[in-house]
Amino acid sequence: MKHEERNAGVNVSTVKQFVLLGFSDLPNLQGLLFGIFFIMYLTILIGNSIIIVITRIDPALQKPMYFFLANFSSLEICYVSVTLPRILFNICMQDRFISILSCATQLCFFLMLGATECFLLAVMSYDRYVAICNPLHYPLIMNPTKCTQLAVSSWLGGIPVQIGQTCQIFSLHFCSSNKIDHFFCDIPPILKLACGDTSVHELSVYIVAMLFVAFPFMLILASYSKIITTILKLPTAKGRAKAFSTCSSHLLVVVLFFGSATVTYLRPKSTHSARTDKLLSLFYTIVTPMFNPMIYSLRNKDVIASLKRLLYKR
């Protein structure tokens, strides 16, 4: 049954499920889209799994930097698994309905894992800051206990706030339409369906975004300003090149993720358009996790060497 037919009688009192329109405006490209997203999902799973395996089994990679990289790769697998399997299901089955509970669950996990990514990127920049700016004290500061505490805090830090924000958003009444013009349950398209004044909810979104996106980003900028200053003071060109190489991969990931996320959540509601939101969301939910393993492996000599050793053994 087509969702247009089932949507005819939807009003404030009867909205019990949403319709994820996704890419329904491209009916002739559904097979191609399924193939593209399926390949991207496999690439993300395989690429990040390889990073996790080599950082666990290679003694040369038993360092704080690679401990956090393994956490980051695990996070990317979880993060993309919140959205991509649902996209694949919707395209394959042509069943775009999602219950309010499932939508709220998806949004909650998406927000919690997004907060974890922000915190973890900040922690990784702090690790690079200590390694380059305080190399003599690095083993003492970034000891195994401290690394574990930072990783656990990153994973758990956003859970209470994001659960509260999800409950607040889904306490709204939804009217006139249950069609979410997006490929997963995200805050901007859901707020568009809400009845009445949503300014208070929009303000809370800005506050949470400032707390979980802008604040970690400012910490990252502060860390890298110190790192760059220290690198420029190194006496040899070889030393400067090595230090820049160590940090450039992480900095590139930071720019890709925070750039698209900031534009999505911190720009005014009046400037939101469904097409732009979908494009930006694709970028930070799928494209960035797909390229992260390549960015970290191709720009890191230790990772490349570990991969060669692993392949040689096999």
Short mmCIF file of C-alpha atoms in Angstrom, two decimals:
data_model
loop_
_atom_site.label_atom_id
_atom_site.label_comp_id
_atom_site.label_asym_id
_atom_site.label_seq_id
_atom_site.Cartn_x
_atom_site.Cartn_y
_atom_site.Cartn_z
CA MET A 1 0.00 0.00 0.00
CA LYS A 2 1.35 3.40 -0.94
CA HIS A 3 2.12 5.78 1.90
CA GLU A 4 0.19 8.54 0.11
CA GLU A 5 -3.00 6.50 0.47
CA ARG A 6 -2.47 5.68 4.12
CA ASN A 7 -1.60 9.28 4.94
CA ALA A 8 -4.92 10.74 3.82
CA GLY A 9 -6.60 10.83 7.22
CA VAL A 10 -3.64 11.82 9.37
CA ASN A 11 -4.24 14.59 11.90
CA VAL A 12 -3.04 15.64 15.33
CA SER A 13 -4.80 12.84 17.18
CA THR A 14 -4.01 9.95 14.83
CA VAL A 15 -0.30 10.32 14.06
CA LYS A 16 1.13 7.07 15.38
CA GLN A 17 3.84 6.56 12.78
CA PHE A 18 5.94 8.58 10.38
CA VAL A 19 6.86 8.13 6.73
CA LEU A 20 10.54 8.49 5.87
CA LEU A 21 10.34 9.88 2.36
CA GLY A 22 14.08 9.48 1.85
CA PHE A 23 14.78 9.12 -1.85
CA SER A 24 11.21 8.37 -2.92
CA ASP A 25 11.44 11.29 -5.36
CA LEU A 26 13.90 9.19 -7.41
CA PRO A 27 11.76 6.12 -8.26
CA ASN A 28 13.87 5.08 -11.24
CA LEU A 29 17.10 5.07 -9.22
CA GLN A 30 16.05 2.86 -6.29
CA GLY A 31 18.11 -0.14 -7.44
CA LEU A 32 21.18 2.00 -8.07
CA LEU A 33 20.81 3.75 -4.71
CA PHE A 34 20.50 0.41 -2.91
CA GLY A 35 23.69 -0.83 -4.58
CA ILE A 36 25.62 2.36 -3.74
CA PHE A 37 24.54 2.42 -0.10
CA PHE A 38 25.16 -1.32 0.32
CA ILE A 39 28.72 -0.96 -1.01
CA MET A 40 29.30 2.07 1.22
CA TYR A 41 28.06 0.15 4.28
CA LEU A 42 30.34 -2.80 3.53
CA THR A 43 33.27 -0.41 2.99
CA ILE A 44 32.62 1.25 6.35
CA LEU A 45 32.32 -2.08 8.19
CA ILE A 46 35.40 -3.63 6.57
CA GLY A 47 37.61 -0.51 6.74
CA ASN A 48 36.89 0.28 10.38
CA SER A 49 37.07 -3.39 11.40
CA ILE A 50 40.56 -3.63 9.91
CA ILE A 51 41.64 -0.59 11.93
CA ILE A 52 40.24 -2.18 15.12
CA VAL A 53 41.97 -5.52 14.45
CA ILE A 54 45.43 -4.16 13.65
CA THR A 55 45.43 -1.77 16.62
CA ARG A 56 44.57 -4.68 18.90
CA ILE A 57 46.97 -7.35 17.62
CA ASP A 58 50.04 -5.37 16.52
CA PRO A 59 52.42 -4.65 19.45
CA ALA A 60 53.80 -1.62 17.59
CA LEU A 61 50.38 0.03 17.79
CA GLN A 62 49.86 -0.42 21.54
CA LYS A 63 49.90 3.33 22.14
CA PRO A 64 47.27 5.79 23.39
CA MET A 65 46.87 7.28 19.90
CA TYR A 66 45.86 3.92 18.44
CA PHE A 67 43.76 3.01 21.47
CA PHE A 68 41.61 6.06 20.73
CA LEU A 69 41.67 5.29 17.00
CA ALA A 70 40.27 1.81 17.73
CA ASN A 71 37.53 3.42 19.83
CA PHE A 72 36.83 5.87 17.03
CA SER A 73 36.52 3.07 14.44
CA SER A 74 34.18 1.13 16.75
CA LEU A 75 32.10 4.29 17.14
CA GLU A 76 31.91 4.79 13.36
CA ILE A 77 30.52 1.28 12.90
CA CYS A 78 27.85 1.89 15.56
CA TYR A 79 27.12 5.40 14.28
CA VAL A 80 26.50 4.39 10.68
CA SER A 81 24.55 1.27 11.73
CA VAL A 82 21.90 3.50 13.30
CA THR A 83 20.91 4.92 9.90
CA LEU A 84 22.20 2.89 6.94
CA PRO A 85 20.46 -0.47 7.56
CA ARG A 86 17.13 1.40 7.78
CA ILE A 87 17.89 3.21 4.52
CA LEU A 88 18.67 -0.10 2.83
CA PHE A 89 15.48 -1.66 4.22
CA ASN A 90 13.32 1.25 3.05
CA ILE A 91 14.77 1.14 -0.46
CA CYS A 92 14.63 -2.66 -0.76
CA MET A 93 11.15 -3.23 0.69
CA GLN A 94 9.67 0.11 -0.40
CA ASP A 95 8.14 0.28 3.09
CA ARG A 96 8.91 3.75 4.38
CA PHE A 97 6.78 3.66 7.54
CA ILE A 98 8.44 3.92 10.94
CA SER A 99 6.65 3.94 14.28
CA ILE A 100 7.05 6.90 16.61
CA LEU A 101 8.85 4.66 19.12
CA SER A 102 11.28 3.38 16.47
CA CYS A 103 11.84 6.92 15.21
CA ALA A 104 12.54 8.18 18.74
CA THR A 105 14.91 5.26 19.37
CA GLN A 106 16.80 5.93 16.16
CA LEU A 107 17.08 9.64 16.94
CA CYS A 108 18.22 8.98 20.51
CA PHE A 109 21.02 6.61 19.47
CA PHE A 110 22.01 8.91 16.63
CA LEU A 111 22.33 11.87 19.02
CA MET A 112 24.15 9.88 21.71
CA LEU A 113 26.69 8.48 19.25
CA GLY A 114 27.07 11.90 17.62
CA ALA A 115 27.91 13.39 21.03
CA THR A 116 30.40 10.56 21.59
CA GLU A 117 32.09 11.37 18.28
CA CYS A 118 32.45 15.04 19.25
CA PHE A 119 33.94 14.16 22.63
CA LEU A 120 36.22 11.46 21.22
CA LEU A 121 37.60 13.80 18.55
CA ALA A 122 38.34 16.31 21.32
CA VAL A 123 40.08 13.62 23.39
CA MET A 124 42.16 12.56 20.37
CA SER A 125 43.25 16.16 19.83
CA TYR A 126 44.23 16.39 23.53
CA ASP A 127 46.29 13.20 23.10
CA ARG A 128 48.16 14.79 20.15
CA TYR A 129 48.61 17.99 22.16
CA VAL A 130 50.27 16.13 25.04
CA ALA A 131 52.39 14.01 22.68
CA ILE A 132 53.79 17.02 20.79
CA CYS A 133 53.78 19.78 23.41
CA ASN A 134 54.76 17.65 26.46
CA PRO A 135 56.57 14.63 25.00
CA LEU A 136 58.62 13.90 28.14
CA HIS A 137 55.51 13.68 30.32
CA TYR A 138 53.37 11.92 27.69
CA PRO A 139 53.67 8.34 29.10
CA LEU A 140 52.85 9.63 32.58
CA ILE A 141 49.88 11.83 31.57
CA MET A 142 48.36 9.45 29.00
CA ASN A 143 48.69 6.31 31.10
CA PRO A 144 46.34 3.34 30.47
CA THR A 145 44.01 4.32 33.32
CA LYS A 146 43.69 7.90 32.07
CA CYS A 147 43.08 6.71 28.50
CA THR A 148 40.33 4.33 29.64
CA GLN A 149 38.68 7.05 31.72
CA LEU A 150 38.71 9.49 28.78
CA ALA A 151 37.29 6.88 26.41
CA VAL A 152 34.51 5.82 28.82
CA SER A 153 33.62 9.46 29.50
CA SER A 154 33.36 10.08 25.76
CA TRP A 155 31.03 7.10 25.27
CA LEU A 156 28.78 7.84 28.24
CA GLY A 157 28.97 11.62 28.60
CA GLY A 158 26.13 12.53 26.25
CA ILE A 159 23.63 9.82 27.18
CA PRO A 160 21.53 11.63 29.86
CA VAL A 161 21.21 14.90 27.93
CA GLN A 162 20.42 13.26 24.61
CA ILE A 163 17.78 10.98 26.15
CA GLY A 164 16.20 14.10 27.68
CA GLN A 165 16.32 15.97 24.38
CA THR A 166 14.72 13.06 22.53
CA CYS A 167 11.91 12.85 25.09
CA GLN A 168 11.37 16.60 24.81
CA ILE A 169 11.10 16.50 21.01
CA PHE A 170 8.71 13.56 20.98
CA SER A 171 6.51 15.16 23.63
CA LEU A 172 5.40 17.53 20.86
CA HIS A 173 2.14 17.09 18.97
CA PHE A 174 2.45 16.46 15.25
CA CYS A 175 -0.17 17.74 12.86
CA SER A 176 -1.26 17.89 9.21
CA SER A 177 1.43 15.49 7.98
CA ASN A 178 3.47 12.54 9.16
CA LYS A 179 5.90 12.65 6.24
CA ILE A 180 9.53 13.21 7.26
CA ASP A 181 11.34 14.56 4.22
CA HIS A 182 14.58 12.84 5.19
CA PHE A 183 16.14 9.37 5.08
CA PHE A 184 16.30 8.95 8.87
CA CYS A 185 14.79 10.53 11.99
CA ASP A 186 16.73 13.74 12.62
CA ILE A 187 15.83 16.84 14.63
CA PRO A 188 15.29 19.51 11.91
CA PRO A 189 12.79 17.54 9.75
CA ILE A 190 10.90 16.28 12.82
CA LEU A 191 10.50 19.79 14.24
CA LYS A 192 9.00 20.88 10.91
CA LEU A 193 6.06 18.53 11.54
CA ALA A 194 5.32 19.83 15.03
CA CYS A 195 2.23 21.89 15.79
CA GLY A 196 2.35 25.37 17.29
CA ASP A 197 5.36 27.27 18.53
CA THR A 198 8.56 25.20 18.67
CA SER A 199 10.90 28.08 19.59
CA VAL A 200 11.62 26.64 23.05
CA HIS A 201 12.57 23.30 21.53
CA GLU A 202 14.71 24.99 18.90
CA LEU A 203 16.48 26.93 21.65
CA SER A 204 17.21 23.70 23.53
CA VAL A 205 18.61 22.20 20.32
CA TYR A 206 20.95 25.19 19.96
CA ILE A 207 22.05 24.94 23.60
CA VAL A 208 22.75 21.20 23.34
CA ALA A 209 24.53 21.71 20.01
CA MET A 210 26.71 24.40 21.58
CA LEU A 211 27.50 22.05 24.48
CA PHE A 212 28.21 18.92 22.43
CA VAL A 213 29.43 20.38 19.12
CA ALA A 214 30.77 23.90 19.59
CA PHE A 215 32.50 23.35 22.97
CA PRO A 216 34.49 20.23 21.87
CA PHE A 217 35.34 22.03 18.63
CA MET A 218 36.73 25.00 20.56
CA LEU A 219 38.84 22.61 22.66
CA ILE A 220 40.15 21.04 19.46
CA LEU A 221 41.01 24.46 18.03
CA ALA A 222 42.81 25.40 21.26
CA SER A 223 44.79 22.13 21.19
CA TYR A 224 45.79 22.56 17.57
CA SER A 225 46.78 26.19 18.01
CA LYS A 226 49.25 25.02 20.67
CA ILE A 227 50.33 22.07 18.51
CA ILE A 228 51.00 24.22 15.44
CA THR A 229 52.90 26.78 17.51
CA THR A 230 55.08 24.00 18.95
CA ILE A 231 55.65 22.36 15.56
CA LEU A 232 56.78 25.61 13.98
CA LYS A 233 59.43 25.94 16.71
CA LEU A 234 60.98 22.54 15.92
CA PRO A 235 64.57 22.96 14.68
CA THR A 236 64.48 20.58 11.71
CA ALA A 237 62.22 20.38 8.65
CA LYS A 238 62.05 16.59 9.05
CA GLY A 239 60.76 16.94 12.61
CA ARG A 240 58.12 19.45 11.53
CA ALA A 241 57.00 17.23 8.66
CA LYS A 242 56.68 14.20 10.95
CA ALA A 243 54.66 16.13 13.53
CA PHE A 244 52.34 17.60 10.89
CA SER A 245 51.87 14.13 9.37
CA THR A 246 50.85 12.74 12.76
CA CYS A 247 48.17 15.40 13.27
CA SER A 248 46.93 16.09 9.74
CA SER A 249 44.75 12.96 9.52
CA HIS A 250 42.88 13.78 12.71
CA LEU A 251 42.53 17.44 11.73
CA LEU A 252 41.03 16.49 8.35
CA VAL A 253 38.44 14.23 10.04
CA VAL A 254 37.59 17.05 12.48
CA VAL A 255 36.98 19.52 9.65
CA LEU A 256 34.79 17.08 7.69
CA PHE A 257 32.63 16.05 10.65
CA PHE A 258 32.27 19.34 12.52
CA GLY A 259 31.87 21.41 9.37
CA SER A 260 28.81 19.53 8.10
CA ALA A 261 27.31 19.00 11.58
CA THR A 262 27.66 22.68 12.49
CA VAL A 263 25.93 23.85 9.31
CA THR A 264 23.07 21.40 9.94
CA TYR A 265 22.33 22.15 13.60
CA LEU A 266 23.46 25.73 14.18
CA ARG A 267 22.06 27.55 11.17
CA PRO A 268 18.65 29.30 11.49
CA LYS A 269 15.50 27.24 10.88
CA SER A 270 14.40 29.64 8.12
CA THR A 271 17.41 28.64 6.02
CA HIS A 272 16.75 24.89 6.28
CA SER A 273 15.76 23.07 3.11
CA ALA A 274 15.04 19.35 2.86
CA ARG A 275 17.49 18.82 0.00
CA THR A 276 20.35 20.64 1.77
CA ASP A 277 19.68 18.83 5.06
CA LYS A 278 19.72 15.46 3.31
CA LEU A 279 22.96 16.24 1.50
CA LEU A 280 24.72 17.44 4.65
CA SER A 281 23.42 14.51 6.68
CA LEU A 282 24.69 12.05 4.07
CA PHE A 283 28.07 13.70 4.40
CA TYR A 284 28.54 13.37 8.17
CA THR A 285 26.59 10.13 8.70
CA ILE A 286 27.90 8.04 5.79
CA VAL A 287 30.60 9.68 3.65
CA THR A 288 32.88 10.72 6.53
CA PRO A 289 32.78 7.30 8.30
CA MET A 290 33.57 5.67 4.94
CA PHE A 291 36.66 7.79 4.33
CA ASN A 292 37.96 7.84 7.91
CA PRO A 293 39.82 4.47 7.70
CA MET A 294 41.42 5.54 4.42
CA ILE A 295 42.41 8.92 5.86
CA TYR A 296 44.01 7.35 8.92
CA SER A 297 45.68 4.45 7.10
CA LEU A 298 46.98 6.24 4.00
CA ARG A 299 48.44 9.13 6.03
CA ASN A 300 49.93 7.04 8.85
CA LYS A 301 53.15 5.11 8.24
CA ASP A 302 52.69 2.96 11.37
CA VAL A 303 49.26 1.80 10.22
CA ILE A 304 50.51 1.07 6.70
CA ALA A 305 53.44 -0.91 8.10
CA SER A 306 51.09 -2.88 10.37
CA LEU A 307 48.81 -3.68 7.42
CA LYS A 308 51.79 -4.92 5.41
CA ARG A 309 52.92 -7.14 8.28
CA LEU A 310 49.40 -8.54 8.67
CA LEU A 311 49.07 -9.27 4.94
CA TYR A 312 52.56 -10.81 4.83
CA LYS A 313 51.69 -13.18 7.68
CA ARG A 314 48.48 -14.22 5.93
#
